[in-house]
């Protein structure tokens, strides 16, 4: 079976950021995304080092390496210092890579 | 800690396909699966190239390499052209590999 | 873009275990976690080899290698034989590794 490697970028952040982050992702070249509602605890960047168990969203984007880097750099620069957000990137194999 | 490598197959598709896809997965050898409700946007295959923000499900299966390939090929052949579906495969380490 | 490698530990288990597992994760060093509600089918360990389609949770933790191993070993030793639980570990790239 023929597959190609793409990047899976997973962003977990406060639910209230969803529309902002989605708009950024689309503007920066993501061709699709998947959102699931989540809850959790984690550090809140420099604004609040404490723990917060609250409404989060988990946003996934499969894209090429260049787009993943651009999205991650943008999110880091615009949200990491002021909002509860983490992101991580992994390699995935996809079919019909033209979809991404 | 002893681990073994398996494949994690993630399928994201229209929510209305859930029961069909699950039946296919079981018939083709998946020993378990996890479903979460999701929403998202993405291409709709050849039937509709536009964007659709709607009810999706995210289905995960951990299985051996051969099963992952068989499941992915089946889903590609039966759904990719006519439904909003993406799938991606990654390597994961598991404990007690006999569970999968 | 500078990234560092961490482990993503994903635990899928019966929803009723959530508070117990979360307490264990925090005690053993997890600095954050994300929970999503899920449903699924799978083997139930030795207590019940049959299938069960029921309320599950999907818990994700990004952490260093040592913590991932400690968490996985603990969960295996305390839950695997008696509850419906699977876990898998993969490599992910993160920004600002100090968050994890």
GROMACS .gro file of N, CA, C and O in nm, chain A residues 8 10 12 36 38 58 60 86 88 90 92, chain B residues 1 3-4 6-10 33-36 58-62 88 90-96 99-100, chain C residues 6-14 21-22 25 30 32-39 56-65 67-76 79-80 84-92:
model
  360
    8UNK      N    1   0.141   1.537   1.171
    8UNK     CA    2   0.019   1.556   1.249
    8UNK      C    3   0.050   1.658   1.358
    8UNK      O    4   0.134   1.632   1.445
   10UNK      N    5  -0.095   1.854   1.670
   10UNK     CA    6  -0.203   1.852   1.769
   10UNK      C    7  -0.188   1.973   1.860
   10UNK      O    8  -0.082   1.993   1.918
   12UNK      N    9  -0.364   2.172   2.183
   12UNK     CA   10  -0.460   2.165   2.292
   12UNK      C   11  -0.460   2.302   2.360
   12UNK      O   12  -0.354   2.351   2.399
   36UNK      N   13  -1.193   1.824   1.882
   36UNK     CA   14  -1.269   1.750   1.982
   36UNK      C   15  -1.269   1.829   2.112
   36UNK      O   16  -1.171   1.897   2.145
   38UNK      N   17  -1.239   1.873   2.504
   38UNK     CA   18  -1.155   1.805   2.601
   38UNK      C   19  -1.156   1.883   2.732
   38UNK      O   20  -1.211   1.992   2.741
   58UNK      N   21  -0.912   2.021   2.150
   58UNK     CA   22  -0.799   1.947   2.093
   58UNK      C   23  -0.815   1.956   1.942
   58UNK      O   24  -0.913   1.908   1.887
   60UNK      N   25  -0.658   1.898   1.561
   60UNK     CA   26  -0.559   1.821   1.486
   60UNK      C   27  -0.555   1.867   1.342
   60UNK      O   28  -0.660   1.887   1.280
   86UNK      N   29  -0.073   2.388   2.455
   86UNK     CA   30   0.043   2.308   2.420
   86UNK      C   31   0.023   2.258   2.277
   86UNK      O   32  -0.090   2.253   2.228
   88UNK      N   33   0.202   1.959   1.989
   88UNK     CA   34   0.305   1.859   1.959
   88UNK      C   35   0.284   1.808   1.817
   88UNK      O   36   0.175   1.813   1.762
   90UNK      N   37   0.390   1.500   1.526
   90UNK     CA   38   0.443   1.365   1.502
   90UNK      C   39   0.432   1.331   1.354
   90UNK      O   40   0.363   1.399   1.278
   92UNK      N   41   0.307   1.094   1.056
   92UNK     CA   42   0.202   0.998   1.024
   92UNK      C   43   0.212   0.960   0.877
   92UNK      O   44   0.261   1.037   0.794
  101UNK      N   45   1.127  -0.143   3.074
  101UNK     CA   46   0.990  -0.184   3.049
  101UNK      C   47   0.979  -0.241   2.909
  101UNK      O   48   1.020  -0.177   2.813
  103UNK      N   49   0.822  -0.324   2.571
  103UNK     CA   50   0.713  -0.280   2.484
  103UNK      C   51   0.730  -0.343   2.346
  103UNK      O   52   0.837  -0.393   2.312
  104UNK      N   53   0.623  -0.341   2.271
  104UNK     CA   54   0.630  -0.385   2.132
  104UNK      C   55   0.565  -0.279   2.045
  104UNK      O   56   0.480  -0.204   2.090
  106UNK      N   57   0.328  -0.140   1.758
  106UNK     CA   58   0.209  -0.168   1.682
  106UNK      C   59   0.174  -0.044   1.600
  106UNK      O   60   0.242   0.057   1.608
  107UNK      N   61   0.070  -0.055   1.520
  107UNK     CA   62   0.025   0.059   1.441
  107UNK      C   63  -0.099   0.120   1.506
  107UNK      O   64  -0.187   0.047   1.553
  108UNK      N   65  -0.103   0.252   1.508
  108UNK     CA   66  -0.223   0.324   1.548
  108UNK      C   67  -0.286   0.381   1.421
  108UNK      O   68  -0.225   0.465   1.354
  109UNK      N   69  -0.403   0.332   1.388
  109UNK     CA   70  -0.476   0.380   1.271
  109UNK      C   71  -0.584   0.475   1.319
  109UNK      O   72  -0.668   0.437   1.402
  110UNK      N   73  -0.581   0.598   1.272
  110UNK     CA   74  -0.683   0.697   1.309
  110UNK      C   75  -0.765   0.730   1.185
  110UNK      O   76  -0.710   0.767   1.082
  133UNK      N   77  -1.158  -0.078   1.936
  133UNK     CA   78  -1.153   0.054   1.874
  133UNK      C   79  -1.203   0.156   1.975
  133UNK      O   80  -1.272   0.122   2.072
  134UNK      N   81  -1.168   0.280   1.951
  134UNK     CA   82  -1.212   0.390   2.036
  134UNK      C   83  -1.269   0.499   1.947
  134UNK      O   84  -1.207   0.536   1.848
  135UNK      N   85  -1.387   0.548   1.984
  135UNK     CA   86  -1.453   0.651   1.904
  135UNK      C   87  -1.471   0.777   1.988
  135UNK      O   88  -1.514   0.770   2.104
  136UNK      N   89  -1.437   0.891   1.931
  136UNK     CA   90  -1.469   1.019   1.995
  136UNK      C   91  -1.545   1.105   1.894
  136UNK      O   92  -1.520   1.099   1.775
  158UNK      N   93  -1.403   1.033   1.522
  158UNK     CA   94  -1.260   1.003   1.517
  158UNK      C   95  -1.245   0.863   1.575
  158UNK      O   96  -1.278   0.840   1.691
  159UNK      N   97  -1.205   0.769   1.493
  159UNK     CA   98  -1.198   0.628   1.533
  159UNK      C   99  -1.053   0.585   1.537
  159UNK      O  100  -0.980   0.605   1.440
  160UNK      N  101  -1.012   0.526   1.647
  160UNK     CA  102  -0.874   0.480   1.662
  160UNK      C  103  -0.869   0.329   1.681
  160UNK      O  104  -0.949   0.274   1.757
  161UNK      N  105  -0.775   0.267   1.614
  161UNK     CA  106  -0.754   0.124   1.627
  161UNK      C  107  -0.605   0.099   1.644
  161UNK      O  108  -0.525   0.148   1.565
  162UNK      N  109  -0.568   0.022   1.745
  162UNK     CA  110  -0.430  -0.024   1.761
  162UNK      C  111  -0.426  -0.169   1.715
  162UNK      O  112  -0.504  -0.252   1.763
  188UNK      N  113  -0.489   0.824   0.898
  188UNK     CA  114  -0.344   0.828   0.908
  188UNK      C  115  -0.298   0.721   1.005
  188UNK      O  116  -0.372   0.677   1.093
  190UNK      N  117   0.034   0.569   1.247
  190UNK     CA  118   0.162   0.598   1.311
  190UNK      C  119   0.206   0.478   1.393
  190UNK      O  120   0.129   0.386   1.419
  191UNK      N  121   0.332   0.480   1.431
  191UNK     CA  122   0.386   0.374   1.516
  191UNK      C  123   0.363   0.408   1.662
  191UNK      O  124   0.385   0.522   1.703
  192UNK      N  125   0.321   0.310   1.740
  192UNK     CA  126   0.309   0.329   1.884
  192UNK      C  127   0.370   0.209   1.956
  192UNK      O  128   0.376   0.099   1.900
  193UNK      N  129   0.416   0.235   2.076
  193UNK     CA  130   0.467   0.129   2.161
  193UNK      C  131   0.357   0.086   2.256
  193UNK      O  132   0.289   0.171   2.314
  194UNK      N  133   0.338  -0.045   2.269
  194UNK     CA  134   0.233  -0.095   2.358
  194UNK      C  135   0.292  -0.193   2.460
  194UNK      O  136   0.398  -0.252   2.440
  195UNK      N  137   0.219  -0.210   2.569
  195UNK     CA  138   0.248  -0.313   2.669
  195UNK      C  139   0.156  -0.431   2.643
  195UNK      O  140   0.045  -0.413   2.595
  196UNK      N  141   0.196  -0.547   2.683
  196UNK     CA  142   0.109  -0.664   2.669
  196UNK      C  143   0.050  -0.671   2.529
  196UNK      O  144  -0.072  -0.655   2.509
  199UNK      N  145  -0.287  -0.805   2.377
  199UNK     CA  146  -0.418  -0.738   2.378
  199UNK      C  147  -0.458  -0.692   2.238
  199UNK      O  148  -0.575  -0.665   2.214
  200UNK      N  149  -0.358  -0.673   2.150
  200UNK     CA  150  -0.386  -0.618   2.017
  200UNK      C  151  -0.367  -0.723   1.909
  200UNK      O  152  -0.349  -0.691   1.796
  206UNK      N  153   0.960   1.447   2.308
  206UNK     CA  154   0.901   1.398   2.432
  206UNK      C  155   0.816   1.276   2.399
  206UNK      O  156   0.801   1.238   2.284
  207UNK      N  157   0.760   1.216   2.501
  207UNK     CA  158   0.671   1.102   2.483
  207UNK      C  159   0.526   1.146   2.498
  207UNK      O  160   0.495   1.227   2.588
  208UNK      N  161   0.442   1.094   2.412
  208UNK     CA  162   0.297   1.111   2.428
  208UNK      C  163   0.243   0.977   2.476
  208UNK      O  164   0.250   0.876   2.404
  209UNK      N  165   0.190   0.977   2.597
  209UNK     CA  166   0.129   0.856   2.653
  209UNK      C  167  -0.023   0.871   2.643
  209UNK      O  168  -0.079   0.968   2.694
  210UNK      N  169  -0.086   0.779   2.575
  210UNK     CA  170  -0.232   0.781   2.561
  210UNK      C  171  -0.290   0.661   2.635
  210UNK      O  172  -0.249   0.548   2.612
  211UNK      N  173  -0.380   0.689   2.726
  211UNK     CA  174  -0.445   0.585   2.807
  211UNK      C  175  -0.594   0.586   2.775
  211UNK      O  176  -0.657   0.691   2.780
  212UNK      N  177  -0.648   0.473   2.739
  212UNK     CA  178  -0.792   0.461   2.715
  212UNK      C  179  -0.847   0.360   2.815
  212UNK      O  180  -0.797   0.248   2.824
  213UNK      N  181  -0.946   0.405   2.891
  213UNK     CA  182  -0.996   0.316   2.997
  213UNK      C  183  -1.143   0.346   3.026
  213UNK      O  184  -1.200   0.441   2.973
  214UNK      N  185  -1.201   0.263   3.111
  214UNK     CA  186  -1.339   0.285   3.155
  214UNK      C  187  -1.351   0.423   3.219
  214UNK      O  188  -1.265   0.464   3.297
  221UNK      N  189  -0.712   0.728   3.792
  221UNK     CA  190  -0.595   0.734   3.703
  221UNK      C  191  -0.532   0.873   3.707
  221UNK      O  192  -0.410   0.887   3.714
  222UNK      N  193  -0.616   0.976   3.705
  222UNK     CA  194  -0.563   1.113   3.709
  222UNK      C  195  -0.484   1.136   3.837
  222UNK      O  196  -0.376   1.197   3.835
  225UNK      N  197  -0.153   0.973   3.798
  225UNK     CA  198  -0.065   1.044   3.704
  225UNK      C  199  -0.002   1.166   3.771
  225UNK      O  200   0.118   1.191   3.757
  230UNK      N  201   0.322   1.361   3.630
  230UNK     CA  202   0.268   1.426   3.510
  230UNK      C  203   0.237   1.572   3.542
  230UNK      O  204   0.174   1.602   3.642
  232UNK      N  205   0.069   1.774   3.337
  232UNK     CA  206  -0.054   1.814   3.270
  232UNK      C  207  -0.113   1.693   3.203
  232UNK      O  208  -0.046   1.592   3.184
  233UNK      N  209  -0.240   1.702   3.169
  233UNK     CA  210  -0.306   1.592   3.099
  233UNK      C  211  -0.428   1.647   3.028
  233UNK      O  212  -0.478   1.755   3.062
  234UNK      N  213  -0.473   1.574   2.930
  234UNK     CA  214  -0.593   1.610   2.855
  234UNK      C  215  -0.686   1.490   2.850
  234UNK      O  216  -0.641   1.379   2.821
  235UNK      N  217  -0.812   1.512   2.880
  235UNK     CA  218  -0.911   1.403   2.882
  235UNK      C  219  -1.019   1.431   2.779
  235UNK      O  220  -1.071   1.542   2.771
  236UNK      N  221  -1.052   1.331   2.699
  236UNK     CA  222  -1.169   1.340   2.612
  236UNK      C  223  -1.258   1.220   2.638
  236UNK      O  224  -1.212   1.110   2.670
  237UNK      N  225  -1.389   1.242   2.628
  237UNK     CA  226  -1.485   1.132   2.643
  237UNK      C  227  -1.486   1.049   2.517
  237UNK      O  228  -1.478   1.102   2.406
  238UNK      N  229  -1.495   0.920   2.533
  238UNK     CA  230  -1.490   0.830   2.419
  238UNK      C  231  -1.581   0.711   2.444
  238UNK      O  232  -1.638   0.694   2.553
  239UNK      N  233  -1.598   0.632   2.343
  239UNK     CA  234  -1.669   0.506   2.358
  239UNK      C  235  -1.594   0.404   2.276
  239UNK      O  236  -1.515   0.440   2.190
  256UNK      N  237  -1.595   0.534   2.784
  256UNK     CA  238  -1.451   0.534   2.807
  256UNK      C  239  -1.401   0.677   2.819
  256UNK      O  240  -1.469   0.772   2.781
  257UNK      N  241  -1.283   0.691   2.868
  257UNK     CA  242  -1.212   0.818   2.856
  257UNK      C  243  -1.078   0.793   2.790
  257UNK      O  244  -1.021   0.683   2.798
  258UNK      N  245  -1.029   0.897   2.726
  258UNK     CA  246  -0.902   0.893   2.656
  258UNK      C  247  -0.816   1.002   2.720
  258UNK      O  248  -0.851   1.119   2.714
  259UNK      N  249  -0.710   0.960   2.787
  259UNK     CA  250  -0.626   1.053   2.863
  259UNK      C  251  -0.489   1.062   2.796
  259UNK      O  252  -0.427   0.959   2.770
  260UNK      N  253  -0.445   1.183   2.768
  260UNK     CA  254  -0.315   1.204   2.705
  260UNK      C  255  -0.222   1.281   2.797
  260UNK      O  256  -0.264   1.379   2.860
  261UNK      N  257  -0.098   1.238   2.799
  261UNK     CA  258   0.003   1.306   2.879
  261UNK      C  259   0.129   1.320   2.794
  261UNK      O  260   0.177   1.223   2.738
  262UNK      N  261   0.183   1.440   2.785
  262UNK     CA  262   0.312   1.462   2.721
  262UNK      C  263   0.415   1.478   2.832
  262UNK      O  264   0.398   1.561   2.923
  263UNK      N  265   0.518   1.398   2.828
  263UNK     CA  266   0.616   1.401   2.937
  263UNK      C  267   0.748   1.344   2.888
  263UNK      O  268   0.760   1.300   2.775
  264UNK      N  269   0.847   1.346   2.976
  264UNK     CA  270   0.976   1.291   2.936
  264UNK      C  271   0.971   1.138   2.940
  264UNK      O  272   0.876   1.077   2.990
  265UNK      N  273   1.073   1.081   2.884
  265UNK     CA  274   1.079   0.936   2.868
  265UNK      C  275   1.068   0.862   3.001
  265UNK      O  276   0.994   0.763   3.013
  267UNK      N  277   0.937   0.961   3.288
  267UNK     CA  278   0.803   0.971   3.346
  267UNK      C  279   0.704   0.882   3.270
  267UNK      O  280   0.621   0.813   3.332
  268UNK      N  281   0.714   0.881   3.138
  268UNK     CA  282   0.623   0.796   3.059
  268UNK      C  283   0.638   0.649   3.098
  268UNK      O  284   0.539   0.577   3.115
  269UNK      N  285   0.761   0.606   3.116
  269UNK     CA  286   0.783   0.467   3.155
  269UNK      C  287   0.727   0.438   3.294
  269UNK      O  288   0.666   0.333   3.317
  270UNK      N  289   0.746   0.533   3.385
  270UNK     CA  290   0.697   0.513   3.522
  270UNK      C  291   0.544   0.509   3.523
  270UNK      O  292   0.483   0.424   3.590
  271UNK      N  293   0.482   0.599   3.448
  271UNK     CA  294   0.335   0.601   3.443
  271UNK      C  295   0.281   0.472   3.381
  271UNK      O  296   0.188   0.411   3.433
  272UNK      N  297   0.342   0.432   3.269
  272UNK     CA  298   0.293   0.312   3.200
  272UNK      C  299   0.309   0.188   3.288
  272UNK      O  300   0.218   0.104   3.296
  273UNK      N  301   0.422   0.176   3.354
  273UNK     CA  302   0.444   0.059   3.440
  273UNK      C  303   0.345   0.056   3.556
  273UNK      O  304   0.289  -0.049   3.590
  274UNK      N  305   0.320   0.172   3.613
  274UNK     CA  306   0.223   0.179   3.723
  274UNK      C  307   0.083   0.138   3.676
  274UNK      O  308   0.014   0.060   3.743
  275UNK      N  309   0.042   0.194   3.564
  275UNK     CA  310  -0.093   0.164   3.515
  275UNK      C  311  -0.107   0.016   3.480
  275UNK      O  312  -0.208  -0.048   3.511
  276UNK      N  313  -0.003  -0.037   3.417
  276UNK     CA  314  -0.004  -0.180   3.384
  276UNK      C  315  -0.018  -0.263   3.512
  276UNK      O  316  -0.100  -0.354   3.521
  279UNK      N  317  -0.385  -0.172   3.696
  279UNK     CA  318  -0.516  -0.173   3.629
  279UNK      C  319  -0.531  -0.279   3.521
  279UNK      O  320  -0.642  -0.324   3.495
  280UNK      N  321  -0.421  -0.315   3.456
  280UNK     CA  322  -0.433  -0.396   3.334
  280UNK      C  323  -0.506  -0.529   3.357
  280UNK      O  324  -0.580  -0.574   3.270
  284UNK      N  325  -1.077  -0.264   3.190
  284UNK     CA  326  -1.060  -0.239   3.047
  284UNK      C  327  -0.970  -0.117   3.032
  284UNK      O  328  -1.010  -0.004   3.061
  285UNK      N  329  -0.848  -0.140   2.993
  285UNK     CA  330  -0.752  -0.030   2.975
  285UNK      C  331  -0.651  -0.070   2.869
  285UNK      O  332  -0.603  -0.183   2.869
  286UNK      N  333  -0.623   0.022   2.780
  286UNK     CA  334  -0.506   0.005   2.694
  286UNK      C  335  -0.426   0.134   2.703
  286UNK      O  336  -0.478   0.241   2.739
  287UNK      N  337  -0.299   0.123   2.674
  287UNK     CA  338  -0.218   0.244   2.665
  287UNK      C  339  -0.115   0.225   2.555
  287UNK      O  340  -0.074   0.114   2.523
  288UNK      N  341  -0.079   0.338   2.494
  288UNK     CA  342   0.026   0.334   2.394
  288UNK      C  343   0.107   0.462   2.401
  288UNK      O  344   0.061   0.567   2.448
  289UNK      N  345   0.231   0.450   2.355
  289UNK     CA  346   0.330   0.558   2.370
  289UNK      C  347   0.389   0.588   2.233
  289UNK      O  348   0.421   0.497   2.157
  290UNK      N  349   0.402   0.716   2.202
  290UNK     CA  350   0.468   0.754   2.077
  290UNK      C  351   0.559   0.874   2.100
  290UNK      O  352   0.551   0.940   2.204
  291UNK      N  353   0.646   0.898   2.004
  291UNK     CA  354   0.735   1.013   2.010
  291UNK      C  355   0.665   1.134   1.950
  291UNK      O  356   0.604   1.125   1.844
  292UNK      N  357   0.677   1.248   2.017
  292UNK     CA  358   0.626   1.373   1.961
  292UNK      C  359   0.732   1.482   1.977
  292UNK      O  360   0.816   1.476   2.067
   0.00000   0.00000   0.00000
